[in-house]
């Protein structure tokens, strides 16, 4: 069995001591609670996909997508485009309306509450490139912030309203801010200690089994799981690069959807208790996903 | 799960109450909040979850069980076929090829000739009950040990699998 070596005592110990270092409940038996781990090198960013699905050369940027456009519609091959071709098509889709709505909201709210706008922009109102630097550690607040977490915090502090993460208005503003980094690569600061701590917790969660099926994220999205294989009609794609494309307009739901809501959809499919967007677990998973997108260009508007 | 709706209503209410027209009066509808309050998800809390704080996080994964088949199989292949195909039950086609199965997945082996594999009923039964009894790293769902299928449904599927030739 190709996975046998995953159970070596050294691996087991490494896993346990990491969980202990993070102050989490230490699983009694690594092999019972976790899917066999495949290492994720944070320094490689999105290039790490070469050791996972190897599909990166098909979707890494506009040129690659244009060169491989012939795979669109091919039942067996299309998954190699990692759904990125939908982001990069020029047609209007309903998600672009969300950008317009967010832009108008910021304009209206900003008239009476200009500090809301500067709060979002960390002192500036030019948001160019800002979203690409999230998630990040905020030294003043003493915590890691996702972009949606920032929107929620600024709405609370400057508008005195609650725009919870996962609410449509919050996601619309996040989507708008992200569109201001269109074409720029994700650049999460992996030299930041709190970011790396969140990354490690997120990595641990990625392999943790849960729910009635006993699945982990890795069961479907790691090379020793079902990655690249068809699950009913759909081929399971790589987790690398996903962060760059979220929030995305999900045509199946007919609604703008955040990455953490997408985690919820997976959790429901796994029959494990879904958490709220903004939950520390989802935030750590978002940091993991962001690091796994480091270097991947952010599309202007994304759709799935 | 309901409290966030309340929090949201309170938050907006306080905002309006505090400063009247001076502050942000209306927030566009938050359709996605419906997501927080779906009671069907509460039933998932019987199994281990990914939370750092919820009670379900303290539930361990079930121990690996090598389940013995008690008594004669008593399986009904026709019923087994229905459970095999039902997406809300076995959903086996998501990963396995089978005769007459549409849109099969490829996560697991092709089972369309499984009746010729020469597996004993008890062996197949144990694999379906808890696949980890043979391969602890398998991505196949834990049909018996986690109660996805009933005892009888597993027996029916074994009969169906043995009839696939």
Short mmCIF file of C-alpha atoms in Angstrom, two decimals:
data_model
loop_
_atom_site.label_atom_id
_atom_site.label_comp_id
_atom_site.label_asym_id
_atom_site.label_seq_id
_atom_site.Cartn_x
_atom_site.Cartn_y
_atom_site.Cartn_z
CA UNK A 1 0.00 0.00 0.00
CA UNK A 2 1.47 3.34 -1.04
CA UNK A 3 0.38 4.97 2.21
CA UNK A 4 2.04 2.52 4.63
CA UNK A 5 5.05 4.71 5.39
CA UNK A 6 2.66 7.39 6.61
CA UNK A 7 2.25 5.36 9.78
CA UNK A 8 5.91 5.25 10.72
CA UNK A 9 6.53 6.07 14.39
CA UNK A 10 8.44 9.19 13.36
CA UNK A 11 5.44 10.59 11.48
CA UNK A 12 3.14 9.71 14.30
CA UNK A 13 5.36 11.49 16.81
CA UNK A 14 5.79 14.52 14.56
CA UNK A 15 2.03 14.83 14.21
CA UNK A 16 1.39 14.44 17.90
CA UNK A 17 4.06 16.87 19.02
CA UNK A 18 2.80 19.46 16.56
CA UNK A 19 -0.73 19.13 17.87
CA UNK A 20 0.64 19.41 21.40
CA UNK A 21 2.71 22.48 20.55
CA UNK A 22 -0.42 24.14 19.25
CA UNK A 23 -2.20 23.41 22.48
CA UNK A 24 -4.88 21.38 20.77
CA UNK A 25 -6.44 18.20 21.97
CA UNK A 26 -3.93 15.49 21.19
CA UNK A 27 -5.52 12.68 19.27
CA UNK A 28 -5.13 9.29 20.90
CA UNK A 29 -4.23 7.68 17.60
CA UNK A 30 -2.98 9.73 14.67
CA UNK A 31 -3.93 7.08 12.13
CA UNK A 32 -7.50 6.97 13.41
CA UNK A 33 -8.15 10.70 13.59
CA UNK A 34 -6.18 11.83 10.54
CA UNK A 35 -5.96 10.99 6.87
CA UNK A 36 -2.32 10.17 5.90
CA UNK A 37 -0.52 13.47 5.49
CA UNK A 38 1.10 14.87 2.36
CA UNK A 39 3.52 17.68 3.23
CA UNK A 40 2.62 21.27 2.22
CA UNK A 41 5.61 23.60 1.85
CA UNK A 42 4.44 27.15 2.62
CA UNK A 43 7.48 28.66 0.87
CA UNK A 44 6.38 27.17 -2.45
CA UNK A 45 2.97 28.84 -2.43
CA UNK A 46 0.88 27.89 -5.43
CA UNK A 47 3.89 26.11 -6.99
CA UNK A 48 3.32 23.40 -4.37
CA UNK A 49 0.60 22.10 -6.68
CA UNK A 50 3.31 20.48 -8.78
CA UNK A 51 3.61 17.84 -6.06
CA UNK A 52 -0.18 17.57 -5.72
CA UNK A 53 -2.27 17.65 -8.89
CA UNK A 54 0.43 18.87 -11.27
CA UNK A 55 -2.27 20.84 -13.10
CA UNK A 56 -0.75 24.27 -12.34
CA UNK A 57 0.78 24.69 -15.83
CA UNK A 58 -2.76 24.56 -17.27
CA UNK A 59 -4.21 27.39 -15.18
CA UNK A 60 -1.39 29.43 -13.65
CA UNK A 61 -2.24 32.59 -15.61
CA UNK A 62 -4.25 34.01 -18.53
CA UNK A 63 -1.70 32.82 -21.10
CA UNK A 64 -1.78 29.25 -19.80
CA UNK A 65 -5.59 29.27 -19.81
CA UNK A 66 -5.71 30.64 -23.35
CA UNK A 67 -3.25 28.01 -24.54
CA UNK A 68 -5.36 25.25 -23.00
CA UNK A 69 -8.80 26.58 -23.91
CA UNK A 70 -9.33 23.47 -26.03
CA UNK A 71 -9.88 21.47 -22.82
CA UNK A 72 -13.04 23.45 -22.01
CA UNK A 73 -15.99 21.10 -22.33
CA UNK A 74 -13.81 17.99 -22.44
CA UNK A 75 -15.40 15.62 -19.95
CA UNK A 76 -12.10 13.98 -18.97
CA UNK A 77 -9.67 16.87 -19.22
CA UNK A 78 -11.50 20.04 -18.20
CA UNK A 79 -10.74 19.56 -14.47
CA UNK A 80 -7.09 20.36 -15.23
CA UNK A 81 -8.12 23.99 -15.74
CA UNK A 82 -9.10 24.08 -12.05
CA UNK A 83 -12.26 26.01 -12.99
CA UNK A 84 -10.10 29.09 -13.54
CA UNK A 85 -11.26 29.54 -17.13
CA UNK A 86 -14.69 30.61 -15.84
CA UNK A 87 -13.06 33.45 -13.86
CA UNK A 88 -11.24 34.72 -16.87
CA UNK A 89 -14.04 34.85 -19.41
CA UNK A 90 -14.97 38.36 -20.42
CA UNK A 91 -18.74 37.93 -20.37
CA UNK A 92 -20.76 39.77 -17.78
CA UNK A 93 -22.00 37.48 -15.06
CA UNK A 94 -24.23 38.23 -12.07
CA UNK A 95 -21.20 38.62 -9.83
CA UNK A 96 -20.22 41.83 -11.60
CA UNK A 97 -23.49 43.36 -10.35
CA UNK A 98 -22.35 42.66 -6.79
CA UNK A 99 -19.28 44.80 -7.45
CA UNK A 100 -21.51 47.67 -8.59
CA UNK A 101 -23.71 47.32 -5.52
CA UNK A 102 -20.68 47.31 -3.19
CA UNK A 103 -19.17 50.32 -4.92
CA UNK A 104 -22.38 52.29 -4.46
CA UNK A 105 -22.68 51.24 -0.82
CA UNK A 106 -19.15 52.40 -0.03
CA UNK A 107 -19.82 55.68 -1.78
CA UNK A 108 -23.03 56.29 0.16
CA UNK A 109 -21.68 55.18 3.52
CA UNK A 110 -18.40 56.96 2.95
CA UNK A 111 -20.10 60.34 2.64
CA UNK A 112 -21.08 60.41 6.30
CA UNK A 113 -18.48 57.98 7.55
CA UNK A 114 -15.23 58.60 5.71
CA UNK A 115 -13.37 56.75 8.44
CA UNK A 116 -15.09 53.55 7.34
CA UNK A 117 -13.34 53.87 3.99
CA UNK A 118 -9.92 54.58 5.50
CA UNK A 119 -10.41 51.75 8.00
CA UNK A 120 -10.92 49.31 5.12
CA UNK A 121 -7.82 50.66 3.40
CA UNK A 122 -5.61 50.68 6.52
CA UNK A 123 -5.37 54.47 6.32
CA UNK A 124 -5.83 54.83 2.58
CA UNK A 125 -8.84 54.94 0.28
CA UNK A 126 -6.96 53.62 -2.71
CA UNK A 127 -7.50 49.89 -2.40
CA UNK A 128 -5.25 48.86 -5.28
CA UNK A 129 -3.30 45.74 -4.28
CA UNK A 130 -4.65 45.73 -0.75
CA UNK A 131 -6.65 42.50 -0.90
CA UNK A 132 -3.62 40.60 -2.21
CA UNK A 133 -1.86 41.06 1.15
CA UNK A 134 -4.63 39.37 3.19
CA UNK A 135 -4.91 37.46 5.50
CA UNK A 136 -2.46 39.33 7.70
CA UNK A 137 -1.55 39.87 11.32
CA UNK A 138 -2.87 43.15 12.74
CA UNK A 139 -0.48 44.21 15.49
CA UNK A 140 -2.90 46.81 16.90
CA UNK A 141 -5.71 44.31 17.29
CA UNK A 142 -3.30 41.50 18.12
CA UNK A 143 -4.92 39.02 15.78
CA UNK A 144 -4.89 37.56 12.31
CA UNK A 145 -7.43 39.26 10.04
CA UNK A 146 -9.02 37.95 6.90
CA UNK A 147 -10.38 40.49 4.44
CA UNK A 148 -13.94 39.68 5.52
CA UNK A 149 -12.88 40.00 9.13
CA UNK A 150 -11.58 43.48 8.30
CA UNK A 151 -14.88 44.45 6.65
CA UNK A 152 -16.76 43.24 9.73
CA UNK A 153 -14.44 45.09 12.12
CA UNK A 154 -14.57 48.39 10.20
CA UNK A 155 -18.37 48.22 9.94
CA UNK A 156 -18.53 47.64 13.69
CA UNK A 157 -16.05 50.35 14.62
CA UNK A 158 -17.04 53.07 12.16
CA UNK A 159 -20.64 52.40 11.16
CA UNK A 160 -21.80 50.71 14.38
CA UNK A 161 -23.47 47.97 12.40
CA UNK A 162 -22.92 44.26 12.38
CA UNK A 163 -21.88 42.93 8.98
CA UNK A 164 -21.08 39.35 10.00
CA UNK A 165 -18.72 37.32 7.88
CA UNK A 166 -20.83 35.24 5.55
CA UNK A 167 -23.46 37.94 5.16
CA UNK A 168 -24.08 39.02 1.60
CA UNK A 169 -23.19 42.66 2.20
CA UNK A 170 -19.87 41.72 3.78
CA UNK A 171 -19.04 39.36 0.91
CA UNK A 172 -19.99 41.99 -1.66
CA UNK A 173 -17.58 44.49 -0.14
CA UNK A 174 -14.88 41.81 0.08
CA UNK A 175 -15.48 40.91 -3.56
CA UNK A 176 -15.20 44.58 -4.52
CA UNK A 177 -11.96 45.01 -2.58
CA UNK A 178 -10.58 41.87 -4.19
CA UNK A 179 -11.40 43.21 -7.66
CA UNK A 180 -9.00 46.07 -6.86
CA UNK A 181 -6.20 43.51 -6.86
CA UNK A 182 -7.18 42.02 -10.22
CA UNK A 183 -4.21 40.52 -12.01
CA UNK A 184 -1.97 40.78 -8.94
CA UNK A 185 -0.56 37.69 -7.26
CA UNK A 186 -1.66 36.73 -3.76
CA UNK A 187 1.17 37.67 -1.40
CA UNK A 188 0.52 36.52 2.15
CA UNK A 189 3.43 37.33 4.45
CA UNK A 190 4.76 33.92 5.48
CA UNK A 191 7.55 35.55 7.49
CA UNK A 192 4.85 36.56 10.01
CA UNK A 193 4.84 34.25 12.99
CA UNK A 194 1.10 34.48 13.75
CA UNK A 195 0.33 33.76 10.08
CA UNK A 196 2.54 30.69 10.15
CA UNK A 197 0.94 29.48 13.37
CA UNK A 198 -2.48 29.80 11.73
CA UNK A 199 -1.11 28.03 8.64
CA UNK A 200 0.07 25.08 10.75
CA UNK A 201 -3.26 24.78 12.53
CA UNK A 202 -5.01 24.98 9.14
CA UNK A 203 -2.73 22.28 7.74
CA UNK A 204 -3.58 20.03 10.68
CA UNK A 205 -7.30 20.62 10.10
CA UNK A 206 -6.94 19.78 6.42
CA UNK A 207 -6.06 16.20 7.33
CA UNK A 208 -8.44 15.76 10.26
CA UNK A 209 -11.22 13.27 9.71
CA UNK A 210 -14.72 14.30 10.70
CA UNK A 211 -18.39 13.64 10.25
CA UNK A 212 -20.48 10.59 9.48
CA UNK A 213 -18.39 9.67 6.44
CA UNK A 214 -15.08 10.02 8.29
CA UNK A 215 -13.74 12.21 5.48
CA UNK A 216 -11.06 14.87 5.74
CA UNK A 217 -10.43 17.70 3.26
CA UNK A 218 -7.47 15.58 2.13
CA UNK A 219 -9.68 12.54 1.38
CA UNK A 220 -10.94 14.39 -1.69
CA UNK A 221 -8.23 16.99 -2.35
CA UNK A 222 -4.86 15.32 -1.69
CA UNK A 223 -2.90 13.15 -4.12
CA UNK A 224 -3.19 10.05 -1.90
CA UNK A 225 -6.97 10.69 -1.76
CA UNK A 226 -9.43 11.16 -4.59
CA UNK A 227 -7.83 14.27 -6.16
CA UNK A 228 -8.06 14.11 -9.96
CA UNK A 229 -10.60 11.29 -9.83
CA UNK A 230 -14.24 11.53 -10.77
CA UNK A 231 -16.72 11.67 -7.95
CA UNK A 232 -19.88 10.89 -9.81
CA UNK A 233 -19.85 13.46 -12.66
CA UNK A 234 -17.24 15.86 -11.31
CA UNK A 235 -13.49 15.51 -11.07
CA UNK A 236 -12.00 16.63 -7.78
CA UNK A 237 -9.67 19.60 -8.23
CA UNK A 238 -6.60 20.86 -6.41
CA UNK A 239 -6.90 23.09 -3.33
CA UNK A 240 -4.00 25.20 -4.65
CA UNK A 241 -5.11 28.47 -6.20
CA UNK A 242 -8.68 28.34 -4.84
CA UNK A 243 -8.18 31.23 -2.43
CA UNK A 244 -7.31 33.61 -5.27
CA UNK A 245 -10.73 33.03 -6.83
CA UNK A 246 -12.90 33.58 -3.74
CA UNK A 247 -15.37 35.11 -3.09
CA UNK A 248 -16.92 33.74 -6.26
CA UNK A 249 -20.34 33.87 -7.78
CA UNK A 250 -21.55 30.26 -7.56
CA UNK A 251 -23.99 29.67 -10.39
CA UNK A 252 -25.31 26.56 -8.60
CA UNK A 253 -26.33 28.63 -5.59
CA UNK A 254 -27.13 31.73 -7.58
CA UNK A 255 -25.29 33.82 -5.05
CA UNK A 256 -21.95 35.36 -4.29
CA UNK A 257 -20.18 32.91 -1.98
CA UNK A 258 -17.19 33.31 0.28
CA UNK A 259 -14.42 30.75 0.72
CA UNK A 260 -15.61 30.01 4.24
CA UNK A 261 -19.14 29.41 2.98
CA UNK A 262 -17.62 27.03 0.47
CA UNK A 263 -15.98 25.22 3.40
CA UNK A 264 -19.47 24.98 4.90
CA UNK A 265 -20.82 23.37 1.73
CA UNK A 266 -18.04 20.77 1.92
CA UNK A 267 -18.75 20.13 5.59
CA UNK A 268 -22.42 19.53 4.87
CA UNK A 269 -21.43 17.12 2.10
CA UNK A 270 -19.12 15.34 4.56
CA UNK A 271 -22.00 15.23 7.05
CA UNK A 272 -20.03 17.03 9.71
CA UNK A 273 -21.34 20.00 11.70
CA UNK A 274 -20.80 23.11 9.54
CA UNK A 275 -19.34 26.14 11.33
CA UNK A 276 -20.07 29.83 10.95
CA UNK A 277 -18.00 31.97 8.64
CA UNK A 278 -15.50 33.70 10.90
CA UNK A 279 -15.11 30.65 13.14
CA UNK A 280 -11.44 30.27 14.20
CA UNK A 281 -11.31 26.89 12.45
CA UNK A 282 -12.46 28.35 9.15
CA UNK A 283 -10.11 31.29 9.60
CA UNK A 284 -7.14 28.93 10.04
CA UNK A 285 -8.24 26.97 6.98
CA UNK A 286 -8.50 30.24 5.04
CA UNK A 287 -4.92 31.13 6.00
CA UNK A 288 -3.78 27.68 4.81
CA UNK A 289 -5.63 28.16 1.54
CA UNK A 290 -4.26 31.68 1.10
CA UNK A 291 -0.68 30.45 1.55
CA UNK A 292 -1.44 27.66 -0.95
CA UNK A 293 -2.40 30.46 -3.38
CA UNK A 294 0.67 32.60 -2.82
CA UNK A 295 1.80 33.75 -6.27
CA UNK A 296 -1.51 32.96 -7.97
CA UNK A 297 -3.08 35.94 -9.79
CA UNK A 298 -6.36 37.30 -8.41
CA UNK A 299 -9.08 37.40 -11.08
CA UNK A 300 -11.17 40.57 -11.30
CA UNK A 301 -14.45 38.79 -10.72
CA UNK A 302 -14.73 35.08 -10.13
CA UNK A 303 -17.42 32.60 -10.92
CA UNK A 304 -17.79 28.89 -10.33
CA UNK B 1 -27.61 28.24 15.73
CA UNK B 2 -30.35 30.85 15.86
CA UNK B 3 -28.55 33.40 18.00
CA UNK B 4 -26.63 34.99 15.17
CA UNK B 5 -29.87 36.12 13.58
CA UNK B 6 -30.73 37.80 16.85
CA UNK B 7 -27.27 39.36 17.06
CA UNK B 8 -27.67 40.73 13.59
CA UNK B 9 -31.11 42.18 14.28
CA UNK B 10 -29.82 43.72 17.51
CA UNK B 11 -26.76 45.15 15.81
CA UNK B 12 -28.79 46.88 13.14
CA UNK B 13 -31.38 47.98 15.68
CA UNK B 14 -28.80 49.52 17.98
CA UNK B 15 -27.17 51.30 15.05
CA UNK B 16 -30.45 52.91 14.10
CA UNK B 17 -31.44 53.57 17.69
CA UNK B 18 -28.15 55.20 18.66
CA UNK B 19 -27.83 57.77 15.98
CA UNK B 20 -31.05 57.78 14.01
CA UNK B 21 -30.69 59.26 10.55
CA UNK B 22 -27.11 60.23 11.24
CA UNK B 23 -25.85 56.71 10.79
CA UNK B 24 -26.29 53.90 8.30
CA UNK B 25 -29.98 53.15 8.29
CA UNK B 26 -30.47 50.26 6.01
CA UNK B 27 -28.37 47.28 5.22
CA UNK B 28 -29.33 45.32 2.12
CA UNK B 29 -30.90 41.92 2.78
CA UNK B 30 -28.48 39.34 4.13
CA UNK B 31 -29.83 36.25 2.43
CA UNK B 32 -26.85 34.23 3.46
CA UNK B 33 -27.81 34.45 7.11
CA UNK B 34 -30.40 31.78 6.41
CA UNK B 35 -27.42 29.48 6.29
CA UNK B 36 -26.83 29.74 9.99
CA UNK B 37 -30.16 28.40 11.06
CA UNK B 38 -30.73 25.16 9.20
CA UNK B 39 -31.79 22.60 11.82
CA UNK B 40 -30.95 19.59 9.64
CA UNK B 41 -27.27 20.26 10.35
CA UNK B 42 -27.72 19.75 14.09
CA UNK B 43 -27.97 16.00 13.52
CA UNK B 44 -24.36 16.00 12.25
CA UNK B 45 -23.13 16.85 15.74
CA UNK B 46 -23.32 13.15 16.63
CA UNK B 47 -19.97 12.69 14.88
CA UNK B 48 -16.64 14.36 15.41
CA UNK B 49 -16.40 17.85 13.94
CA UNK B 50 -13.66 20.36 13.16
CA UNK B 51 -14.55 22.97 15.76
CA UNK B 52 -12.02 24.02 18.44
CA UNK B 53 -14.76 24.55 20.99
CA UNK B 54 -18.03 22.73 20.19
CA UNK B 55 -18.91 19.53 22.04
CA UNK B 56 -18.75 17.47 18.84
CA UNK B 57 -15.01 18.21 18.66
CA UNK B 58 -14.53 15.99 21.72
CA UNK B 59 -16.14 12.98 20.05
CA UNK B 60 -13.37 10.67 18.80
CA UNK B 61 -13.46 8.85 15.50
CA UNK B 62 -14.95 5.39 16.07
CA UNK B 63 -12.49 2.59 16.80
CA UNK B 64 -11.81 0.27 13.87
CA UNK B 65 -14.25 -2.65 13.89
CA UNK B 66 -13.80 -5.97 12.13
CA UNK B 67 -17.46 -6.94 12.18
CA UNK B 68 -18.48 -10.61 11.99
CA UNK B 69 -21.49 -11.53 9.88
CA UNK B 70 -23.96 -13.17 12.28
CA UNK B 71 -26.15 -15.97 10.92
CA UNK B 72 -27.12 -16.41 7.27
CA UNK B 73 -26.84 -13.37 4.97
CA UNK B 74 -30.58 -12.97 4.30
CA UNK B 75 -29.90 -10.21 1.78
CA UNK B 76 -32.22 -9.05 -1.00
CA UNK B 77 -30.24 -8.12 -4.13
CA UNK B 78 -33.03 -5.96 -5.59
CA UNK B 79 -33.30 -3.88 -2.45
CA UNK B 80 -29.50 -3.75 -2.31
CA UNK B 81 -29.38 -2.32 -5.81
CA UNK B 82 -31.76 0.47 -4.78
CA UNK B 83 -29.64 1.39 -1.75
CA UNK B 84 -26.46 1.18 -3.85
CA UNK B 85 -27.82 3.75 -6.32
CA UNK B 86 -29.65 6.07 -3.90
CA UNK B 87 -27.59 9.24 -3.49
CA UNK B 88 -28.92 9.81 0.00
CA UNK B 89 -28.05 6.24 1.05
CA UNK B 90 -25.10 4.27 -0.32
CA UNK B 91 -24.31 6.67 -3.16
CA UNK B 92 -21.85 3.96 -4.19
CA UNK B 93 -21.86 5.12 -7.82
CA UNK B 94 -20.12 8.28 -6.68
CA UNK B 95 -16.94 6.17 -6.55
CA UNK B 96 -17.67 2.79 -8.20
CA UNK B 97 -18.62 1.54 -11.64
CA UNK B 98 -21.56 -0.85 -11.66
CA UNK B 99 -23.79 -2.48 -14.28
CA UNK B 100 -26.63 -0.12 -15.31
CA UNK B 101 -25.02 2.62 -13.21
CA UNK B 102 -25.02 6.06 -14.79
CA UNK B 103 -22.27 8.64 -14.26
CA UNK B 104 -20.08 6.37 -12.15
CA UNK B 105 -17.12 7.82 -10.29
CA UNK B 106 -13.61 6.39 -10.29
CA UNK B 107 -12.54 6.75 -6.67
CA UNK B 108 -12.80 3.01 -6.00
CA UNK B 109 -12.50 -0.23 -8.00
CA UNK B 110 -14.96 -1.18 -10.75
CA UNK B 111 -17.51 -3.45 -9.08
CA UNK B 112 -19.49 -4.48 -12.15
CA UNK B 113 -18.11 -8.06 -12.03
CA UNK B 114 -17.77 -8.22 -8.25
CA UNK B 115 -19.67 -11.52 -8.03
CA UNK B 116 -16.74 -13.19 -9.81
CA UNK B 117 -14.11 -11.92 -7.37
CA UNK B 118 -14.62 -14.91 -5.08
CA UNK B 119 -15.03 -12.91 -1.88
CA UNK B 120 -16.93 -14.59 0.96
CA UNK B 121 -20.12 -12.83 2.13
CA UNK B 122 -18.60 -12.24 5.57
CA UNK B 123 -15.54 -10.57 4.07
CA UNK B 124 -17.59 -8.15 1.94
CA UNK B 125 -19.85 -7.47 4.89
CA UNK B 126 -16.87 -6.53 7.09
CA UNK B 127 -15.44 -4.20 4.39
CA UNK B 128 -18.74 -2.38 4.04
CA UNK B 129 -19.20 -2.21 7.79
CA UNK B 130 -15.79 -0.57 8.29
CA UNK B 131 -13.36 -0.38 5.34
CA UNK B 132 -10.57 0.57 7.75
CA UNK B 133 -10.55 -3.05 8.94
CA UNK B 134 -8.56 -3.70 5.76
CA UNK B 135 -7.17 -0.28 4.86
CA UNK B 136 -7.06 2.36 7.62
CA UNK B 137 -6.23 5.05 5.02
CA UNK B 138 -9.19 4.37 2.72
CA UNK B 139 -11.40 7.27 1.60
CA UNK B 140 -14.48 5.00 1.52
CA UNK B 141 -17.26 6.10 3.94
CA UNK B 142 -17.75 4.11 7.16
CA UNK B 143 -21.14 2.69 6.24
CA UNK B 144 -21.75 0.39 9.20
CA UNK B 145 -19.72 1.72 12.07
CA UNK B 146 -21.06 5.28 11.56
CA UNK B 147 -24.63 4.19 10.86
CA UNK B 148 -24.85 5.48 7.28
CA UNK B 149 -26.59 2.23 6.35
CA UNK B 150 -28.59 -0.15 8.53
CA UNK B 151 -27.54 -3.74 9.20
CA UNK B 152 -30.19 -5.00 6.75
CA UNK B 153 -29.20 -2.50 4.06
CA UNK B 154 -25.61 -3.74 4.24
CA UNK B 155 -26.78 -7.35 3.96
CA UNK B 156 -28.90 -6.39 0.93
CA UNK B 157 -25.92 -4.69 -0.73
CA UNK B 158 -23.72 -7.73 -0.13
CA UNK B 159 -26.34 -9.86 -1.90
CA UNK B 160 -26.46 -7.34 -4.76
CA UNK B 161 -22.66 -7.22 -5.08
CA UNK B 162 -22.43 -11.02 -5.15
CA UNK B 163 -25.02 -11.08 -7.95
CA UNK B 164 -22.99 -8.69 -10.13
CA UNK B 165 -21.49 -10.92 -12.84
#
